[in-house]
Structures are given as C-alpha cells and as structure tokens.
Coordinates of C-alpha atoms in Angstrom, one line a residue:
Chain A
M2 CA -94.3 24.0 -132.3
I3 CA -91.9 21.2 -132.0
K4 CA -89.0 23.8 -131.8
S5 CA -90.8 25.4 -129.0
F6 CA -91.3 21.9 -127.1
L7 CA -87.6 21.1 -127.8
L8 CA -86.6 24.4 -126.3
G9 CA -88.8 24.0 -123.2
A10 CA -87.5 20.2 -123.0
L11 CA -84.0 21.4 -122.9
L12 CA -84.9 24.2 -120.3
L13 CA -86.4 21.6 -118.1
L14 CA -83.6 19.1 -118.5
G15 CA -81.0 22.2 -117.8
A16 CA -82.9 22.9 -114.6
C17 CA -82.7 19.4 -113.3
A18 CA -79.3 18.4 -114.6
S19 CA -76.9 17.1 -112.1
N20 CA -73.3 18.1 -112.6
N21 CA -70.3 18.8 -110.7
A22 CA -71.0 22.5 -110.8
V23 CA -73.7 22.3 -108.2
I24 CA -71.2 21.0 -105.3
T25 CA -69.5 24.4 -105.4
E26 CA -72.3 26.6 -106.5
G27 CA -73.5 29.5 -104.4
G28 CA -74.1 33.3 -104.5
S29 CA -71.9 36.1 -103.5
P30 CA -70.5 35.4 -100.0
V31 CA -70.8 38.9 -98.7
Q32 CA -74.6 39.3 -99.8
I33 CA -75.3 36.0 -98.4
R34 CA -73.7 36.3 -95.2
Q35 CA -75.5 39.5 -94.7
I36 CA -78.9 38.1 -95.2
Q37 CA -78.2 34.9 -93.2
T38 CA -76.5 36.7 -90.0
R39 CA -77.7 38.7 -87.1
T40 CA -75.6 40.1 -84.2
Y41 CA -76.9 40.0 -80.6
D42 CA -75.3 41.5 -77.6
T43 CA -77.9 40.1 -75.1
L44 CA -77.3 36.4 -74.2
N45 CA -74.2 34.3 -73.7
K46 CA -73.4 31.4 -76.0
R47 CA -75.1 28.7 -74.1
E48 CA -78.4 30.6 -73.7
T49 CA -78.3 31.9 -77.4
L50 CA -77.9 28.2 -78.6
R51 CA -80.7 27.2 -76.4
S52 CA -82.9 29.9 -77.8
V53 CA -81.9 28.7 -81.3
L54 CA -83.0 25.2 -80.2
A55 CA -86.4 26.6 -78.8
T56 CA -86.8 28.5 -82.2
L57 CA -86.4 25.4 -84.2
Q58 CA -88.6 23.5 -82.2
D59 CA -91.3 26.0 -82.3
L60 CA -91.0 25.9 -86.2
G61 CA -91.4 22.3 -86.2
F62 CA -87.8 21.2 -86.7
V63 CA -86.2 18.0 -85.4
I64 CA -82.4 18.4 -84.2
D65 CA -80.1 16.5 -86.4
K66 CA -76.9 17.5 -84.6
A67 CA -76.0 19.9 -81.9
D68 CA -72.4 20.7 -80.7
Y69 CA -71.9 23.2 -77.8
D70 CA -68.2 23.6 -78.4
L71 CA -68.5 24.4 -82.0
A72 CA -71.8 26.2 -81.3
T73 CA -73.5 24.5 -84.3
I74 CA -77.0 23.2 -84.7
S75 CA -78.5 21.3 -87.6
A76 CA -82.1 20.6 -88.0
T77 CA -84.7 19.3 -90.4
K78 CA -88.5 20.1 -90.9
L79 CA -90.6 17.6 -92.6
Q80 CA -94.0 18.6 -94.2
D81 CA -95.2 18.4 -97.7
Y82 CA -91.7 19.6 -98.2
Q83 CA -88.1 19.4 -96.4
I84 CA -86.1 22.1 -95.2
R85 CA -82.6 21.5 -93.7
M86 CA -81.1 24.2 -91.6
T87 CA -77.8 24.9 -90.0
V88 CA -77.3 27.6 -87.3
T89 CA -74.0 28.7 -86.0
V90 CA -73.2 31.0 -83.1
R91 CA -69.9 32.8 -83.3
E92 CA -68.4 35.4 -81.0
R93 CA -67.8 38.5 -82.9
D94 CA -66.1 40.2 -80.0
S95 CA -66.2 40.0 -76.2
E96 CA -69.8 41.1 -75.9
R97 CA -71.5 40.2 -79.2
L98 CA -72.5 37.2 -80.8
D99 CA -73.1 36.5 -84.6
V100 CA -75.8 34.0 -85.4
R101 CA -75.9 32.7 -88.8
A102 CA -78.6 30.4 -90.4
N103 CA -78.6 28.9 -93.7
A104 CA -81.3 26.7 -95.1
R105 CA -82.1 24.4 -97.9
F106 CA -85.6 24.0 -99.2
N107 CA -86.0 20.5 -100.9
E108 CA -82.9 20.6 -103.4
S109 CA -82.6 24.5 -103.5
P110 CA -80.8 26.9 -101.3
V111 CA -83.0 29.4 -99.5
E112 CA -81.8 32.8 -100.7
D113 CA -85.0 34.9 -100.1
P114 CA -84.1 37.5 -97.4
R115 CA -87.7 37.4 -96.2
A116 CA -87.3 33.6 -95.1
Y117 CA -84.3 34.6 -92.8
Q118 CA -86.2 37.8 -91.6
D119 CA -89.0 35.5 -90.6
F120 CA -86.6 33.0 -88.8
F121 CA -84.7 35.7 -86.9
A122 CA -88.0 37.2 -86.0
V123 CA -89.1 34.1 -84.1
L124 CA -85.4 33.8 -82.6
D125 CA -85.7 37.4 -81.4
K126 CA -88.9 36.4 -79.4
A127 CA -87.3 33.4 -78.1
I128 CA -84.2 35.6 -76.8
F129 CA -86.7 38.1 -75.4
L130 CA -88.6 35.3 -73.4
T131 CA -85.1 33.9 -72.1
L132 CA -84.1 37.5 -71.2
H133 CA -87.1 38.1 -69.2
D134 CA -87.1 34.8 -67.4
V135 CA -90.2 33.6 -69.1
D136 CA -90.5 29.7 -69.9
Chain B
M27 CA -99.8 27.9 -131.2
T28 CA -96.2 28.6 -130.2
I29 CA -97.0 31.0 -127.6
R30 CA -99.7 28.4 -126.2
A31 CA -97.0 25.7 -126.3
L32 CA -94.5 28.0 -124.3
V33 CA -97.1 29.0 -121.6
L34 CA -97.8 25.2 -121.1
L35 CA -94.1 24.4 -120.8
T36 CA -93.7 27.5 -118.3
I37 CA -96.6 26.1 -116.1
A38 CA -94.9 22.7 -116.4
F39 CA -91.6 24.2 -115.4
L40 CA -93.0 26.1 -112.3
A41 CA -94.8 23.0 -111.3
A42 CA -91.7 21.1 -111.2
C43 CA -90.1 23.6 -109.0
Q44 CA -92.0 23.9 -105.8
S45 CA -91.5 27.2 -104.0
L46 CA -90.8 27.9 -100.4
P47 CA -94.1 28.6 -98.7
D48 CA -94.5 32.0 -97.1
D49 CA -95.1 30.7 -93.6
A50 CA -92.2 28.1 -93.6
F51 CA -90.2 30.2 -91.0
R52 CA -93.3 31.7 -89.5
L53 CA -94.9 30.6 -86.2
S54 CA -98.1 28.9 -87.0
E55 CA -101.5 30.0 -85.1
S56 CA -101.5 26.6 -83.3
A57 CA -97.7 26.9 -82.3
L58 CA -98.4 27.7 -78.8
A59 CA -101.0 24.8 -78.3
V60 CA -98.3 22.5 -79.9
R61 CA -95.7 23.7 -77.6
E62 CA -97.9 23.0 -74.5
I63 CA -98.6 19.4 -75.9
Q64 CA -95.0 18.8 -76.4
T65 CA -93.8 20.2 -73.1
R66 CA -93.7 19.0 -69.5
E67 CA -91.9 20.1 -66.2
Y68 CA -90.1 17.9 -64.0
Y69 CA -89.3 19.1 -60.5
S70 CA -86.2 18.6 -58.3
I71 CA -84.1 16.6 -60.8
S72 CA -81.2 17.8 -62.8
D73 CA -81.2 18.1 -66.7
A74 CA -78.4 15.5 -66.9
A75 CA -80.6 13.0 -65.0
I76 CA -83.6 13.9 -67.3
L77 CA -81.4 13.1 -70.3
S78 CA -80.2 9.6 -68.6
A79 CA -84.0 9.0 -67.9
S80 CA -84.9 9.8 -71.3
T81 CA -82.3 7.6 -72.9
D82 CA -83.7 4.6 -70.8
V83 CA -87.4 5.3 -72.1
L84 CA -86.2 5.6 -75.8
Q85 CA -84.4 2.3 -75.5
D86 CA -87.5 0.8 -73.8
M87 CA -89.5 1.8 -77.0
G88 CA -86.7 0.5 -79.2
Y89 CA -85.3 3.8 -80.3
A90 CA -81.7 4.1 -81.4
I91 CA -79.9 7.4 -80.2
D92 CA -78.5 9.4 -83.0
E93 CA -77.4 12.4 -81.1
I94 CA -76.8 13.6 -77.7
E95 CA -75.1 16.7 -76.5
E96 CA -75.4 17.0 -72.6
P97 CA -74.4 20.8 -72.5
L98 CA -77.4 21.9 -74.5
G99 CA -79.8 19.2 -73.2
V100 CA -80.3 17.8 -76.7
L101 CA -81.1 14.2 -77.5
S102 CA -82.1 12.8 -81.1
A103 CA -83.2 9.4 -81.6
S104 CA -85.0 7.4 -84.5
K105 CA -86.5 4.0 -85.3
R106 CA -88.0 2.3 -88.3
A107 CA -91.5 0.8 -87.5
D108 CA -94.3 -0.9 -89.1
A109 CA -96.9 1.4 -90.7
T110 CA -99.5 -0.8 -91.8
T111 CA -103.1 -0.9 -90.3
G112 CA -105.3 -4.2 -90.7
F113 CA -108.3 -1.9 -91.7
Q114 CA -106.3 -0.2 -94.6
A115 CA -105.0 -3.6 -95.8
L116 CA -108.4 -5.3 -95.8
G117 CA -109.9 -2.3 -97.8
S118 CA -107.3 -2.4 -100.3
L119 CA -107.4 -6.1 -100.7
A120 CA -111.1 -5.9 -101.2
M121 CA -110.9 -3.0 -103.7
D122 CA -108.2 -4.9 -105.8
S123 CA -110.4 -8.2 -105.8
V124 CA -113.5 -6.4 -107.0
R125 CA -111.5 -4.7 -109.7
C126 CA -110.0 -8.0 -110.7
V127 CA -113.4 -9.7 -110.7
F128 CA -115.1 -6.8 -112.7
T129 CA -112.4 -6.6 -115.3
F130 CA -112.8 -10.5 -115.8
M131 CA -109.4 -11.2 -114.4
L132 CA -107.8 -8.6 -116.9
I133 CA -106.5 -5.9 -114.3
C134 CA -105.3 -7.9 -111.2
D135 CA -102.2 -6.0 -110.4
G136 CA -102.9 -5.1 -106.9
K137 CA -102.6 -1.6 -107.4
N138 CA -104.3 -0.4 -104.2
Y139 CA -102.4 -2.8 -102.2
S140 CA -98.9 -1.5 -103.4
K141 CA -99.9 1.9 -102.4
L142 CA -100.6 1.0 -98.8
D143 CA -98.4 2.4 -96.0
D144 CA -95.6 -0.2 -95.4
V145 CA -93.0 1.2 -92.8
Q146 CA -92.1 4.5 -91.1
D147 CA -89.1 6.3 -90.0
I148 CA -89.7 8.0 -86.8
R149 CA -87.3 10.7 -85.6
L150 CA -87.6 12.7 -82.5
T151 CA -85.8 15.3 -80.6
L152 CA -85.9 15.9 -76.8
I153 CA -84.4 19.0 -75.5
S154 CA -84.2 19.5 -71.6
R155 CA -83.3 22.8 -70.1
P156 CA -83.3 24.0 -66.5
Q157 CA -86.3 26.3 -65.7
L158 CA -85.1 29.8 -65.8
G159 CA -86.5 30.8 -62.3
D160 CA -85.6 27.5 -60.6
K161 CA -82.6 25.5 -61.8
N162 CA -83.6 22.3 -59.9
N163 CA -86.6 22.0 -62.1
V164 CA -86.3 20.9 -65.7
I165 CA -88.5 21.6 -68.8
V166 CA -88.6 18.9 -71.4
R167 CA -89.9 19.4 -75.0
I168 CA -90.1 16.7 -77.6
T169 CA -90.9 17.0 -81.3
I170 CA -91.6 14.0 -83.3
Q171 CA -91.6 13.6 -87.2
R172 CA -92.2 10.6 -89.5
V173 CA -91.6 9.5 -92.9
I174 CA -93.9 6.8 -94.3
W175 CA -93.1 4.5 -97.2
D176 CA -95.5 2.5 -99.2
K177 CA -95.3 -1.2 -100.1
K178 CA -93.1 -0.3 -103.1
G179 CA -90.6 1.8 -101.3
R180 CA -92.2 5.1 -102.3
L181 CA -92.6 8.2 -100.2
S182 CA -96.1 8.1 -99.0
E183 CA -96.2 10.9 -96.4
Q184 CA -93.8 12.9 -94.2
Q185 CA -95.1 14.9 -91.2
T186 CA -94.6 16.3 -88.1
V187 CA -96.6 14.5 -85.3
T188 CA -98.9 17.0 -83.3
D189 CA -101.2 14.1 -82.0
S190 CA -101.8 15.1 -78.2
E191 CA -102.2 11.4 -77.2
V192 CA -98.9 10.4 -78.7
Y193 CA -97.0 12.8 -76.5
A194 CA -99.2 12.1 -73.5
A195 CA -98.2 8.5 -73.9
F196 CA -94.5 9.3 -74.3
F197 CA -94.5 11.6 -71.2
E198 CA -96.5 9.0 -69.3
R199 CA -93.6 6.8 -69.7
M200 CA -91.2 9.5 -69.1
S201 CA -92.5 10.2 -65.7
Q202 CA -91.9 6.4 -64.6
S203 CA -88.4 6.7 -65.9
V204 CA -87.9 9.9 -63.9
F205 CA -89.1 8.2 -60.9
L206 CA -86.9 5.4 -61.3
E207 CA -84.0 7.7 -62.0
R208 CA -84.6 9.5 -58.7
E209 CA -84.6 6.2 -56.8
L210 CA -81.5 5.3 -58.5
T211 CA -79.7 8.6 -57.7
R212 CA -80.9 8.8 -54.2

C-alpha cells in the first residue's frame, strides 16, 4: 500500500517536475508541422491574415500580437482554461500560402490533430466568406 | 488494496491534468449572436481613421494600448480596474461577523471577505476592416476578456465578456469618437 502511494507520488511529481528539458521539448518536427499546417491557394496574404483574425475572434480569442510584415498573429483565449495560439502565414510559392497554427492549452502543447482540424474548419469558413464577399 | 490505491492515484493524476475540451476550437451555438453583439459598421470613414478614433476612446476609458498593427486593423489594449461590488462586500462582512459571533470569537479569520473579488485585468482587441463590397465603410469587431483576482491575489475568474450592454456602451462612445474624428479630418 505504502509502496503504491510512493510510486504514485513519484509519478505525480515526475509529471509536474520543472526542469530544463521542457525548454526544448517537442515531438517530431515533420509530424507536428503536418498536423499544424494547411495550404491555401485562394486569398492573398493580407486577406488570409484578416481571415485568421476573424477566426480567432469567432473562437473567443483576444489578439496579443499581430505583425503584417512577418505575417504572425498571437492570441489568447480565457475560459475555465487558457489557450495561447500563434498563427503564421508563409508563402509556399507564387500562388500558395501555408498557414501554420500552434496552440498551448494551459501548460501543455496541443498535439491532438482533431483540435487543429477544428481550427482549420473554422478558418476555411472565414476564407470562404471573404472569397464570396460576405461580411 | 494495492489496486484500489492505484486507481485512486490514477484519478488524482487525471484530475491534476485538465484536458483540452472537445469544443475549444469549434464555433459555439451562440457564436453568430456574439459576433453581432461585438460588431458595428461605420460609414464613409477609412479603417485608419477608425483606429485613430478607437485609440482616443480607449484612452478616454483609461486603457493602455498594447498592440497596434495598422495594415491588419488590429488594436489591443488593457487596463487594471477595481472588481469589488459594495453588495458583495457587505454580504461577506455580514457572514464573517455572524461566524465570528456564533463561534464565540474563535473563528474570526475573515475567510469570506478574503475570497471577495478585488481587482480585474481587462484586455480587449478591436479589429477594423474595410467592408468587402464598399471600401469606404468599415466593420469594427471588439472582443473583451477579463481576469479577476481576489483579495489575496488568487485567480478568482477568467472569462470572455459576452454581455451585450458592455459592447453597446463601448460602441456608444465609439460613435461619438468617430463623429469627432470625421470633424477633425474634414
């Protein structure tokens, strides 16, 4: 019994331990970039960034930073939890743009592909509305 | 017994690690209604002039501008403000007093009073963009969040503000500022 509690306590402490490894921790770059990135060939950089802003506002985020030249937007959502998100837009070639989003939920990175699928589904709608001149 | 202990510990472990809600990146049912509350259109004005009028309004209300990016029409601002309400404070003081009396002065720690909301950090983002059909008209959308701290400096609440009256009051001030901005640039 005591041994189990000790093991469990060690497990909890291990989960909450703060060490230098967390500074550079992360999964496989290829896999992570794949789930966090979508390619669009519809709007220009400015309108894509505006669509990202509309998406973030629709999802209840407040914008922390926005930079048009670097095409980077950071935002925070506060509910019973906190989500921090950064979205970047990068030219893949002359016709296509890569939109990459990464998020942190409280103290952990969001690695669930479904979360990013949900985000890009909302962004798809925002881009569609912009394309079809709907405010 | 060992299994029971492990199950208990597993539950404790899972409780410690709050997981991402399924709907965190999905539009809520009220998203469209909230968008309407948070949005206004302004006619015959540039989005740069709107940002200028917005800055004035925010300064009027004591906000500090944290971020402004004109090419994207983004403006973020924040302020720290009082979060106490007289009614709440009176109620807590009354409860603490009653507890103190009924425990014959043994428990007079002001527990309820210390849990009272004390200050709040308010953050907002205003995004202006030219209307797609008519570039002379500008659509403005504001989102507001706040974090409330109690008397002991502990996090009491964090929320996105969706109260329509707050946004209506903001846009009321905004309309006045847009009017003044038009007069200035005429």
